[in-house]
Amino acid sequence: MTENAHQQPTAPASELPTQYAPADVEGPLYERWVERGYFEADATSGKPPFTVVIPPPNVTGSLHLGHAFEHTLIDALTRRKRMQGFETLWQPGMDHAGIATQNVVERELAKEGKSRHDLGREAFVERVWRWKGESGGQISGQMRRLGDGVAWSRERFTMDEGLSQAVQTIFKRLHDDELIYRAERIINWCPRCLTAISDIEVEYQDDDGELVSMKYGDGDATIVVATTRAETMLGDTAVAVHPEDERYRHLVGTLIKLPLTDRSIPVVADEHVDPEFGTGAVKVTPAHDPNDFEIGQRHDLPAITVMDEHAVITVPGPFQGQDRLEARSAIVAALRAEGRIVAEKRPYVHSVGHCSRCKTTIEPRLSMQWWVKVAPLAKAAGDAVRDGRVAIHPQEMEKRYFDWVDNLHDWCISRQLWWGHRIPVWYGPDGEVVCVGPDEEPPTGEGWHQDTDVLDTWFSSGLWPFSTLGWPEQTESLAKFYPNSVLVTGYDILFFWVARMMMFGLYAMDGTPPFHTIALHGMVRDQFGKKMSKSFGNAVNPLEWMDKYGSDALRFTLARGANPGVDVPIGEDWVQGSRNFANKIWNATRFALMNGATVEGPLPDASAMSAADRWILSRLNTVVAEVDAFYDDFQFAKLSDALFHFAWDEVFDWYVELSKTTFQAGGEPAKVSGRVLGEVLDVTLRLLHPVVPFVTETLWTTLTGGESVVVAEWPSDSGFRDAAAEREIETLQRVITEVRRFRADQGLQPGQRVPARLALGGTDLAPHEAAIRQLLRLQPEGEGFTATATLPVAGAEVALDLSGTIDVAAERKRLAKDLASAEKEKAQAVAKLGNEAFLAKAPDNVVDKIRGRLVKADEDIERIGAQLSRLPEA
C-alpha cells in the first residue's frame, strides 16, 4: 500500500448519484483523459520505458469481441505500468489490409457498374484513399468507447509516408543481401481475388468432393491413378511410382498415352511416392501442385499451365473456356465414355484450401512471384527464443512456435493487387532489373517500367514494432521504446504476424528482437465454447453489450475469463453479472462515504484499531501482493477473480457490515474505522482501475479528491500482516455463516429477529457480540427464554429460542420426509452401481449420472441429519 497525502479533502457521498449510469460517465471521462495527455509517451523522460504495440486492426474492420478482449488485456497492462511510474507507450495504428480493402472498394465500384480497370491504377488507388478517409477506421471511435489508453498523437497507418519508407528500405536491404528473389514457383492462387496468397492465408476445411480413379496407357503399359481434381490431368507431364515398387519397375522410363490428349508422358521413379497409398502411382502436374512441382524439378519435366487466373481452362480442345468445376465433370464424363474410369467415390470428404478473405477454393498455380528466403531469418527467430532473449508465455506454446519457424518455406510476398506497397523494382528494355531504395531515383526513359505487383500486407505489418517508432531514422522514440516490452496477441496469429515481426526485427535491428515477451491469449467463444460466427448465429456486437451494461462490465467479464493461451467463453448473463459488480462497488463506496470513510491524514496506529480493522488491512496487503504476481505472470483471470472476491466478499459483505456497529456507536473507534475503510477503498479502487477504468475513476476522485486515478500511484505491499486478527475474524465469519445457514434451513426470513443466548467465553469473539447480534438479527434472550436449538461452532455456543418462530413438530416431520427420500435415492443408486450386468451394458454417461446421484444423496442425508440434530424433540 501507499500512504495517502491528498491536498483535497474527501468529497461527500452526495456528489455521487444514487445509481451508477455508465452512459453518462464513460464518454466525458475518456475525452478528459485524452485532453490531459495521460496516454501520451515522452521519449525524452527519464522514466523506464514500457512499450506495447496494438495488433493493427484492418482499416476495413470494426470492433468485435476478439478486439475488445485483446484490447482489454493490453489496456490493463499499460494502465498499471503507467501507475507504477513507467513511461508507457501503447502504440496505436491500423493496417491497410490489401486484399480486404481492395475488395470493399471494388464492390462499391460494382454498384456503379464499373471495375477498377475502368478507372485505371492511379485513379483507383486515389479512390481507395478517399474511402479510407471517409469510411475506414471506424474502429478508432469504438476503441475510445472501450477505454483504450493509446497514444493517439502517435497513430500510424501501414501506408503512411514513414511506414512506406520503412517498407522500401527493408525490401532494398533484403534484396541486396540476396534474401529477396524472383522465381516461378507454385503459389496459392485465389481466382476470385485474382492474386497469390501465402500459405497462412489459406483456410482448410473438409469439403464434399469426388475421388476418381483413371486408367492411363493401354495393354501392358497401363497405370491407374486417382485424383480429386480431374481437370488438372490436361497438364500431366508424367506418372510417378516408387523406385522399389516391383509392380511398375518394367514401365519406369517408358512412355504411356495420356487420355483425351495427343500426348504421351513418361513413367518416372521418385521416392516421394508412397507405394502403400492407393495404386502406388500418382499423376504429376508440375504447374498445378506443389509436390508435383518438386517431382518435376527433380526429373526435368515440363510444366503445362491449363488454367488462367480465373480458373478457366486454356488448353485448346473441347474443354477450353470451361470453368474448372465445369471442366471437371466434363472430363470425367469423357473418360467414362472411353472406358477409362476404374472407380468413382462420391461424396469424398477431403481437406480443401480456401481463401481466408473470400472463401473461394484456392488453386495451386505456377506463377512468377517475389519471395523471401526465410531460412536464415527463421533460424534467428528460433534462436532468440531458445537462448532466452524472448520469452513465450505460456511456455507450452513454445513448441508450436518452433514447429512453425523451424519448418518455414520461402515466403511469397508479391500480390497481384493495386492497393498496397508497390514492389520497388524497375525493369528495363534490355532485361535490366533495378531495385530502388527510398533515397534513390528510379530509372527513367523509354522501356522502363515498375513491377505491377504490391507486397503482402504481412510484409509491412512485420515491421510494426520499429517502423511505428520512426525507423529507418534513428529517432528518440526508437531509442527509448524499442524493443517493445511485451507483445499481447492471439495464438492464432503466432504464425501470421509474430514470426514475421521476429524475423524482420532481428534482421533490421542488428539482432535485437522486437519484444522481450510474447504473451499469447486464446479466442473468444460463446458460453458453450463454440466459435463465434455470423453463420452460427452466435456472433455478438460488443457495442451492444457496452450500451446495455457499460464498458467496464464487458471488460471485467473478458479479463475474468483470460487464462493464458486458453479460449475464453462469454455469455450475456456473465456481462450482466459484471455490471452488478460495478453497481456493488458504486453503492458500497457511497455508503462508506456517508458513514465516515476518509483518506485524510495517516493511518492510525495498529494498537488503536479493532480486530476487523487490522484484519482487512492485512488481507488488503496480501491481495496487493497477489495481484502484482498475477500481473507479472499475465494471469488476468486470477487477478480479476482475486479482486472480485476481495472487494465483494471481504470488503463490502464483511468489513463494511462489521463496521456498522462501530459507526453507529461513534467516538474514536468510528474515526479509526472510517480512516481504515477509506484506505481500503482507495487501494482497492486503484487495484481495480486497469480492468474497470471508468467506475473506479469516478469513485476514486470523489473519495480522495485526487486529480485522476489514471496517474495515481500503483499500490504497493506495505508488509503489514496480522495473522491473529485474520484468525479472529475467520472465526467470527464461521459463527455467522453457520448460524445464517441454520436460519435459512429452518425457513426463517433474513430480517426475522430471534431471541438468542451467546456463550463466547474462551474465544476471541467477546468483543464482537454486538456485531454478531446485529448481523444475525439476534435479540437478547429476555424473560421466558427457552433454548430450542443450540449450535456449537468454533468454540462458541449460540442457543436460539425458535418456539415463537417455527413449528418444531412440523419442521421435524418435513425433514424426516426429506431424509427418507434421500435414503431411498441412495439405495437405488447403490443397487444399480452394484449390478455388474447393468454396468456392462449402460453407457458411460448414464453410469456417471448415477454416481452423481449417489454423491448428492449422501450430501443430502448428511445435511438433513445435521438439521434434525439441532432441533429439539417435539
PDB file of N, CA and C in Angstrom, residues 362 485 499 514 605 856:
ATOM      1  N   ILE A 362      -9.018 -22.247 -53.327  1.00  0.00           N
ATOM      2  CA  ILE A 362      -7.770 -21.769 -53.951  1.00  0.00           C
ATOM      3  C   ILE A 362      -7.312 -22.768 -55.018  1.00  0.00           C
ATOM      4  N   SER A 485       8.215  -4.026 -24.769  1.00  0.00           N
ATOM      5  CA  SER A 485       8.296  -4.800 -23.533  1.00  0.00           C
ATOM      6  C   SER A 485       7.596  -6.144 -23.677  1.00  0.00           C
ATOM      7  N   ALA A 499       5.838 -14.411 -36.068  1.00  0.00           N
ATOM      8  CA  ALA A 499       7.074 -14.922 -36.673  1.00  0.00           C
ATOM      9  C   ALA A 499       7.680 -13.903 -37.628  1.00  0.00           C
ATOM     10  N   PRO A 514      12.238  -7.845 -31.383  1.00  0.00           N
ATOM     11  CA  PRO A 514      11.274  -6.743 -31.290  1.00  0.00           C
ATOM     12  C   PRO A 514      10.570  -6.627 -29.954  1.00  0.00           C
ATOM     13  N   ASP A 605      -2.407   4.121  14.368  1.00  0.00           N
ATOM     14  CA  ASP A 605      -1.551   3.036  14.825  1.00  0.00           C
ATOM     15  C   ASP A 605      -2.387   1.769  15.003  1.00  0.00           C
ATOM     16  N   LYS A 856     -24.834 -36.889  -4.399  1.00  0.00           N
ATOM     17  CA  LYS A 856     -25.800 -35.890  -3.918  1.00  0.00           C
ATOM     18  C   LYS A 856     -26.667 -36.466  -2.797  1.00  0.00           C
TER      19      LYS A 856
END
